[in-house]
Every structure is written in structure tokens, then in C-alpha cells.
Short mmCIF file of C-alpha atoms in Angstrom, two decimals:
data_model
loop_
_atom_site.label_atom_id
_atom_site.label_comp_id
_atom_site.label_asym_id
_atom_site.label_seq_id
_atom_site.Cartn_x
_atom_site.Cartn_y
_atom_site.Cartn_z
CA MET A 538 -20.72 -5.86 31.93
CA LYS A 539 -20.64 -9.36 31.38
CA GLU A 540 -24.11 -8.98 29.22
CA THR A 541 -22.44 -6.31 27.00
CA ARG A 542 -19.24 -8.31 26.63
CA ALA A 543 -21.63 -11.28 25.91
CA TYR A 544 -22.88 -9.02 23.30
CA ALA A 545 -19.59 -7.91 21.42
CA ILE A 546 -18.59 -11.92 21.76
CA GLN A 547 -21.66 -12.55 19.25
CA CYS A 548 -21.01 -9.64 17.12
CA ILE A 549 -17.58 -11.05 16.60
CA LYS A 550 -18.38 -14.74 16.29
CA ASP A 551 -21.14 -13.35 13.73
CA GLU A 552 -18.65 -11.56 11.75
CA ALA A 553 -16.01 -14.79 11.79
CA GLY A 554 -19.02 -16.72 10.60
CA ALA A 555 -19.64 -14.45 7.97
CA VAL A 556 -15.99 -14.01 7.04
CA MET A 557 -15.30 -18.30 6.67
CA GLY A 558 -18.81 -18.44 4.33
CA LEU A 559 -16.83 -16.72 1.64
CA ILE A 560 -14.52 -19.64 1.25
CA PRO A 561 -16.86 -21.79 0.01
CA GLN A 562 -18.28 -19.05 -2.32
CA LEU A 563 -15.05 -18.30 -3.68
CA ASP A 564 -15.06 -19.55 -7.65
CA GLU A 565 -13.78 -19.34 -11.62
CA HIS A 566 -15.43 -15.62 -10.93
CA PHE A 567 -12.96 -14.42 -8.55
CA ASP A 568 -9.89 -16.17 -10.59
CA GLN A 569 -11.47 -14.18 -13.12
CA ALA A 570 -11.70 -10.82 -11.15
CA VAL A 571 -8.17 -11.10 -10.43
CA GLU A 572 -6.90 -11.60 -14.14
CA ILE A 573 -8.94 -8.79 -15.64
CA MET A 574 -7.01 -6.63 -12.25
CA HIS A 575 -4.07 -8.21 -13.34
CA ASN A 576 -4.56 -7.02 -17.04
CA CYS A 577 -5.90 -3.63 -16.96
CA LYS A 578 -3.81 -1.23 -18.27
CA GLY A 579 -5.67 1.79 -17.02
CA LYS A 580 -7.13 2.02 -13.23
CA VAL A 581 -9.52 0.04 -11.26
CA ILE A 582 -12.46 2.48 -9.95
CA VAL A 583 -14.18 1.19 -7.12
CA THR A 584 -17.04 2.58 -6.44
CA GLY A 585 -20.22 2.20 -4.15
CA VAL A 586 -23.02 4.12 -1.88
CA GLY A 587 -23.29 4.33 1.69
CA LYS A 588 -21.74 1.83 3.98
CA SER A 589 -20.56 0.31 0.70
CA GLY A 590 -18.57 3.23 -0.63
CA HIS A 591 -16.93 3.43 3.10
CA ILE A 592 -15.66 -0.11 2.20
CA GLY A 593 -14.92 0.27 -1.42
CA ALA A 594 -12.55 3.50 -0.40
CA LYS A 595 -10.74 1.12 1.46
CA ILE A 596 -10.24 -1.36 -1.00
CA ALA A 597 -8.90 1.40 -3.48
CA ALA A 598 -6.27 2.40 -1.14
CA THR A 599 -5.04 -0.75 -0.35
CA LEU A 600 -5.33 -1.95 -4.06
CA SER A 601 -2.85 1.26 -4.45
CA SER A 602 -0.61 1.15 -2.00
CA THR A 603 0.02 -2.51 -3.50
CA GLY A 604 0.81 -1.92 -6.57
CA THR A 605 -2.76 -2.06 -8.25
CA PRO A 606 -3.47 1.90 -9.51
CA SER A 607 -7.11 2.16 -8.25
CA PHE A 608 -9.13 5.20 -6.50
CA PHE A 609 -12.82 5.30 -5.21
CA ILE A 610 -15.39 7.55 -7.24
CA ASN A 611 -19.07 8.21 -5.80
CA PRO A 612 -21.61 7.24 -8.42
CA LEU A 613 -23.47 10.37 -7.42
CA ASP A 614 -20.33 12.42 -8.64
CA VAL A 615 -20.29 11.09 -12.12
CA TYR A 616 -22.94 13.18 -13.04
CA HIS A 617 -21.30 16.17 -12.44
CA GLY A 618 -17.42 15.59 -14.38
CA ASP A 619 -15.99 12.69 -12.34
CA LEU A 620 -17.10 10.28 -15.61
CA GLY A 621 -13.92 12.25 -17.10
CA VAL A 622 -11.54 10.39 -15.38
CA MET A 623 -12.78 7.01 -16.67
CA THR A 624 -10.95 5.15 -19.53
CA SER A 625 -11.76 2.19 -21.52
CA ASP A 626 -8.73 0.67 -20.09
CA ASP A 627 -10.14 0.67 -16.92
CA VAL A 628 -11.74 -1.67 -15.00
CA VAL A 629 -14.92 -1.26 -12.55
CA LEU A 630 -15.49 -2.62 -9.18
CA ALA A 631 -18.79 -1.97 -8.05
CA ILE A 632 -19.95 -3.04 -4.25
CA SER A 633 -23.21 -3.52 -3.50
CA ASN A 634 -25.12 -5.91 -0.58
CA SER A 635 -28.01 -5.88 -2.37
CA GLY A 636 -26.98 -5.19 -6.18
CA GLN A 637 -30.20 -3.34 -6.07
CA THR A 638 -28.89 0.33 -5.16
CA ASP A 639 -30.61 3.00 -7.42
CA GLU A 640 -27.73 5.22 -7.71
CA LEU A 641 -25.34 2.86 -8.05
CA LEU A 642 -27.29 1.42 -11.42
CA ARG A 643 -27.57 4.29 -12.85
CA PHE A 644 -24.05 4.48 -13.06
CA ILE A 645 -23.59 0.92 -15.01
CA PRO A 646 -25.01 1.92 -18.57
CA LEU A 647 -22.30 4.55 -18.63
CA VAL A 648 -19.65 2.09 -17.43
CA LEU A 649 -21.31 -0.40 -20.09
CA HIS A 650 -21.49 2.54 -23.01
CA MET A 651 -17.60 2.72 -22.44
CA LYS A 652 -17.30 -1.32 -22.67
CA ILE A 653 -15.40 -0.94 -19.50
CA PRO A 654 -15.30 -4.99 -17.40
CA ILE A 655 -17.41 -4.59 -14.10
CA ILE A 656 -16.49 -6.90 -11.20
CA GLY A 657 -19.82 -7.11 -9.51
CA MET A 658 -19.10 -7.98 -5.34
CA CYS A 659 -22.44 -8.13 -4.32
CA GLY A 660 -24.82 -10.72 -1.90
CA ASN A 661 -27.69 -11.30 -4.16
CA PRO A 662 -26.93 -13.51 -7.00
CA ALA A 663 -30.36 -12.27 -8.36
CA SER A 664 -29.27 -8.67 -8.77
CA LEU A 665 -29.36 -6.57 -11.68
CA LEU A 666 -25.58 -5.69 -11.12
CA VAL A 667 -24.83 -9.10 -11.37
CA LYS A 668 -26.81 -9.23 -14.25
CA TYR A 669 -24.97 -6.52 -15.80
CA SER A 670 -21.54 -7.57 -14.57
CA THR A 671 -18.84 -9.29 -16.55
CA VAL A 672 -18.14 -11.54 -13.27
CA HIS A 673 -19.62 -11.68 -9.66
CA LEU A 674 -17.90 -11.82 -6.60
CA ASN A 675 -20.29 -13.45 -4.18
CA VAL A 676 -20.25 -11.73 -0.65
CA HIS A 677 -23.31 -13.44 0.23
CA VAL A 678 -23.97 -13.48 4.62
CA GLU A 679 -26.71 -15.32 6.22
CA LYS A 680 -27.26 -12.92 9.11
CA GLU A 681 -26.00 -9.47 10.14
CA ALA A 682 -24.29 -9.35 13.27
CA CYS A 683 -27.19 -6.22 14.11
CA PRO A 684 -29.68 -7.96 16.11
CA LEU A 685 -32.13 -6.60 14.10
CA ASN A 686 -30.39 -7.74 10.87
CA LEU A 687 -30.58 -4.69 9.33
CA ALA A 688 -27.56 -2.30 9.72
CA PRO A 689 -24.57 -3.68 7.61
CA THR A 690 -22.09 -5.44 9.94
CA SER A 691 -21.54 -9.01 8.82
CA SER A 692 -21.93 -7.87 5.23
CA THR A 693 -19.74 -4.91 4.99
CA THR A 694 -17.26 -7.14 6.70
CA ALA A 695 -17.19 -9.46 4.20
CA GLN A 696 -16.99 -6.98 1.26
CA LEU A 697 -14.29 -6.11 3.17
CA VAL A 698 -12.02 -9.30 3.12
CA MET A 699 -12.98 -9.80 -0.68
CA GLY A 700 -11.54 -6.52 -1.17
CA ASP A 701 -8.25 -7.79 0.48
CA ALA A 702 -8.39 -11.33 -0.93
CA LEU A 703 -7.96 -9.58 -4.45
CA ALA A 704 -5.21 -7.26 -3.26
CA ILE A 705 -3.18 -10.12 -1.80
CA ALA A 706 -3.83 -12.44 -5.18
CA LEU A 707 -2.65 -9.48 -7.04
CA MET A 708 0.55 -9.13 -4.95
CA GLU A 709 1.65 -12.57 -5.63
CA LEU A 710 0.77 -12.36 -9.20
CA ARG A 711 2.96 -9.28 -9.67
CA HIS A 712 5.48 -10.88 -7.38
CA PHE A 713 5.35 -7.21 -4.87
CA ARG A 714 7.93 -7.36 -2.38
CA PRO A 715 8.42 -5.47 0.21
CA ARG A 716 10.85 -2.66 -1.36
CA ASP A 717 7.79 -2.07 -3.84
CA PHE A 718 5.53 -1.57 -0.51
CA ALA A 719 7.89 0.86 0.54
CA GLN A 720 7.61 3.19 -2.46
CA PHE A 721 4.36 3.51 -1.72
CA HIS A 722 4.72 3.86 2.30
CA PRO A 723 7.65 6.45 2.21
CA GLY A 724 5.93 7.49 5.64
CA GLY A 725 5.62 4.50 7.29
CA GLU A 726 8.49 2.73 9.40
CA LEU A 727 9.04 -0.34 6.76
CA GLY A 728 9.47 2.92 4.49
CA LYS A 729 12.22 4.35 6.02
CA ARG A 730 13.89 1.10 6.66
CA LEU A 731 13.58 -0.10 3.20
CA LEU A 732 14.19 3.47 1.54
CA THR A 733 16.50 4.97 4.33
CA THR A 734 20.76 4.45 3.16
CA ALA A 735 23.94 4.55 5.47
CA GLN A 736 25.00 8.12 5.01
CA ASP A 737 21.42 8.91 5.79
CA VAL A 738 22.39 7.70 9.14
CA MET A 739 25.65 7.11 9.64
CA ARG A 740 28.15 9.10 12.52
CA SER A 741 30.36 11.42 10.15
CA ASP A 742 31.61 13.53 12.83
CA ASP A 743 34.76 13.02 15.16
CA LEU A 744 35.38 9.16 14.36
CA PRO A 745 38.10 7.56 16.83
CA ILE A 746 40.55 6.61 14.41
CA ILE A 747 43.77 5.41 15.19
CA PRO A 748 47.01 4.24 13.67
CA LYS A 749 47.80 0.83 13.34
CA GLU A 750 51.27 1.27 15.79
CA MET A 751 48.72 2.87 18.55
CA HIS A 752 49.64 1.17 22.30
CA LEU A 753 46.55 -0.73 23.54
CA GLY A 754 46.79 1.50 26.52
CA GLU A 755 46.52 4.64 24.00
CA ALA A 756 44.10 3.09 22.13
CA ILE A 757 41.24 2.25 24.83
CA ILE A 758 41.16 6.03 25.64
CA HIS A 759 40.71 6.82 22.02
CA VAL A 760 38.02 4.08 21.34
CA SER A 761 36.40 5.29 24.63
CA LYS A 762 35.94 8.86 23.69
CA GLY A 763 34.80 8.23 20.29
CA LYS A 764 31.59 6.58 22.74
CA LEU A 765 31.31 4.28 20.06
CA GLY A 766 32.92 0.83 21.28
CA LEU A 767 35.44 0.83 18.67
CA GLY A 768 38.29 2.41 16.60
CA VAL A 769 39.50 2.74 13.14
CA SER A 770 43.06 2.27 11.99
CA VAL A 771 43.12 4.43 8.96
CA GLU A 772 46.52 5.49 6.83
CA GLU A 773 46.25 7.97 4.02
CA GLY A 774 42.45 8.01 4.46
CA VAL A 775 41.44 4.06 3.43
CA VAL A 776 40.88 1.95 6.16
CA THR A 777 43.24 -1.25 7.23
CA GLY A 778 41.74 -2.36 10.38
CA LEU A 779 39.15 -1.70 13.11
CA ILE A 780 39.42 -2.50 16.79
CA THR A 781 36.39 -2.78 19.13
CA ASP A 782 36.14 -2.62 23.08
CA GLY A 783 35.48 -6.36 23.13
CA ASP A 784 38.57 -7.16 21.07
CA ILE A 785 40.44 -5.09 23.94
CA ARG A 786 39.14 -6.69 26.91
CA ARG A 787 40.15 -10.11 25.17
CA ALA A 788 43.46 -8.81 24.56
CA MET A 789 43.67 -8.05 27.97
CA GLU A 790 42.69 -11.36 29.32
CA LYS A 791 45.15 -12.77 27.07
CA TRP A 792 48.35 -10.90 27.22
CA GLN A 793 47.50 -9.42 30.79
CA ALA A 794 50.66 -7.61 32.08
CA GLU A 795 52.23 -7.76 28.59
CA PHE A 796 48.76 -5.75 27.36
CA PHE A 797 50.67 -2.15 27.16
CA ASP A 798 53.15 -3.84 25.21
CA LYS A 799 50.87 -4.16 22.23
CA THR A 800 49.33 -2.35 19.53
CA VAL A 801 46.63 -2.32 17.28
CA ALA A 802 48.08 -4.05 14.92
CA ASP A 803 48.67 -6.82 16.87
CA ILE A 804 44.27 -7.33 17.54
CA MET A 805 42.30 -5.00 14.97
CA THR A 806 40.22 -7.03 12.09
CA ARG A 807 42.29 -6.44 9.08
CA ASN A 808 38.79 -6.53 6.71
CA PRO A 809 36.25 -5.53 8.92
CA LYS A 810 32.95 -4.74 7.39
CA CYS A 811 32.32 -2.03 4.92
CA VAL A 812 29.32 -1.21 2.87
CA LEU A 813 29.15 2.07 0.69
CA PRO A 814 27.04 5.04 1.61
CA THR A 815 24.12 4.05 -0.92
CA THR A 816 23.73 0.94 0.95
CA LYS A 817 20.47 0.60 2.47
CA ILE A 818 19.51 0.36 6.02
CA THR A 819 17.73 -2.95 5.55
CA GLU A 820 21.04 -4.55 4.00
CA ILE A 821 22.89 -2.82 6.95
CA GLN A 822 20.92 -5.31 9.53
CA LYS A 823 21.24 -8.29 7.53
CA ILE A 824 24.97 -7.70 7.52
CA MET A 825 24.89 -7.44 10.99
CA HIS A 826 22.82 -10.07 11.98
CA ARG A 827 25.02 -12.46 9.47
CA ASN A 828 28.22 -11.56 10.94
CA LYS A 829 27.02 -11.08 14.64
CA ILE A 830 28.17 -7.16 14.49
CA HIS A 831 26.79 -3.98 16.02
CA THR A 832 28.68 -1.67 13.54
CA VAL A 833 29.99 -1.65 9.84
CA LEU A 834 31.74 1.18 8.10
CA VAL A 835 30.93 3.27 5.28
CA VAL A 836 33.51 4.17 2.67
CA ASP A 837 33.64 5.06 -0.51
CA GLN A 838 35.01 2.92 -3.64
CA GLU A 839 38.57 3.56 -2.52
CA ARG A 840 37.91 2.32 0.84
CA HIS A 841 38.34 5.65 2.41
CA LEU A 842 36.29 5.90 5.57
CA LEU A 843 33.38 8.32 5.17
CA GLY A 844 31.39 7.57 8.45
CA VAL A 845 30.13 4.53 10.77
CA VAL A 846 26.59 3.05 11.26
CA ASP A 847 26.01 1.08 14.25
CA HIS A 848 22.79 -0.78 15.56
CA TYR A 849 20.91 1.81 17.33
CA SER A 850 21.34 4.04 14.07
CA CYS A 851 19.50 1.66 12.18
CA MET A 852 16.38 1.27 14.74
CA ILE A 853 14.51 4.39 12.96
#
């Protein structure tokens, strides 16, 4: 078992070394590639064959999800109708370790004929792919992690990392932010938090509503039954105050025997934190954190109570 673990460690070291080796290979061609993709009025079409094709599909997915319209196309499919998706406004990102892959090279003349810029991601600067590319992203690796130096391992890792580097650079140029990311990932956890609003998670039934004239002894019962740790003072539907179980405990410690003579008005917060039903969950979380509270009230423009959002409701 120790021996197999040693193989794994060596593989990871080889691939990590290949990735670090990309840094000195970054030059003005990378800058030009990013500029071409950033100024692209159409789509970034990623293409490659075999293992490079699998990497290309992942790169296309990453670009699309981070604000750069992109998709993968197999060069073999171009001869069976897929060329129709390409326009002169597009950019092609062609990936090949050797730069001599026959299927890919047969696709290049069609791209050149349409005068579409070609970004060649290749580990062989002397290849035909590089010769006909507008810019060359050098992903040369000294050796594969494969002990036979044959199976694409370090080379495909280098391609993947270079694709991520392009995507990240483009994200920065576009000032791509979490809200933008959520629009492309509505099913993910981040997307849910960024797109979900107060009205989606608020509790609106059986709210613990209490008049401000109510004595605290009775208010305790309403707060307990409400199971939210609070009671909301409302007059004619409009929020006028809020008490929490913490307020009640502090009042008991302060007034002791006189506690039962006090009313909700004596301890309530008269300007509780309120949000509109369209307020995003992420903003509500910020309000809670900033004010060290666990609950906000959901109201309309006239401060009519609509619901309550607590800390647990935001944990989606």
C-alpha cells in the first residue's frame, strides 16, 4: 500500500510541477488571447480531439458560467452540419498538445476562410496549429505524469489550468460578481442564496402579534406559542415595535417583582429591522450580521406586517 501511495504522490508532484511551469510561459500572447475573447461579439467556440476535447468541454462550460458565451464543438462534427453555428463574430479556442492532430487541422482551414481568430492552446510551438493561430498559448510540459510518458496527464492538467486562467482573467475584466454568477447557477447553493427573496422563505401564518398595552406576563405566553422567540407590536396592521425573548429575560432581571406590571411598550424596540418582500436573502444575512440580530420583519412600503424571516430561514 505504501508503494501505491508513493506512485500517487509522484503523480501529484509531476502534475503540480507542470502547472507551475506554465507561469514562465505566460507572455503577451495570453494578454492578446484575453483581449480577443473579451472583445468577442459572438461566441467562444472551443474545440479539440480526444482527451484535449474533454478538457475543452470543461473549459467551455467554465467560460459560459462566468460570463463568456461559449460552447464546445467536436471538429469531426463540423463536417456534418455543426459549422452552421459559427459566425464571423466568433472566436475559436483550439486545443491540442501536439498541435498536429489531423482531425483538428482539417477544421482550421474552414475557420481561416471565415476569418475567425484562432487561439491555439498547444504544447508544441513548432506545430501547424501554432503556425495558423492568431495567438499561441504555450502549455508545454516537460513530461507526462504517466510512467510511460504516453498517457495525457500533465499535459491535460496544464490545458485545464490555462483554460481556468483565461476564465478568471475575463471575470476580472468584466467585473463579474457573485450576483452574476448566481444567474448562471440558479440551481446551486450560491445561486439560491443570491436569488431567493424574503417572500420566498418568510413565515406569514400564525405570527405572534401583540398589542403594546399587553402586560409582559401575558406577552411571554404569546412569544412562547409563536416559536420565533419574539412578539410583534402592530397597530392597524402597521409595525410599531418588537420584543424578543432576550428582552423579556433582561426585563425580568431588571424589574423582578415589578415585571408583571410592565407592558410591551416598556421594553419593545420601536424601530425594528424591517425588509421588503423583494429583499434578497444575502442582504438579509448582512443585516443580521451587522446588527447582531437573528430575525427581521418583512413589511410593505407602508410598514404593514407581511411575515418574519429568521436566521434558520436563510440557511438554504
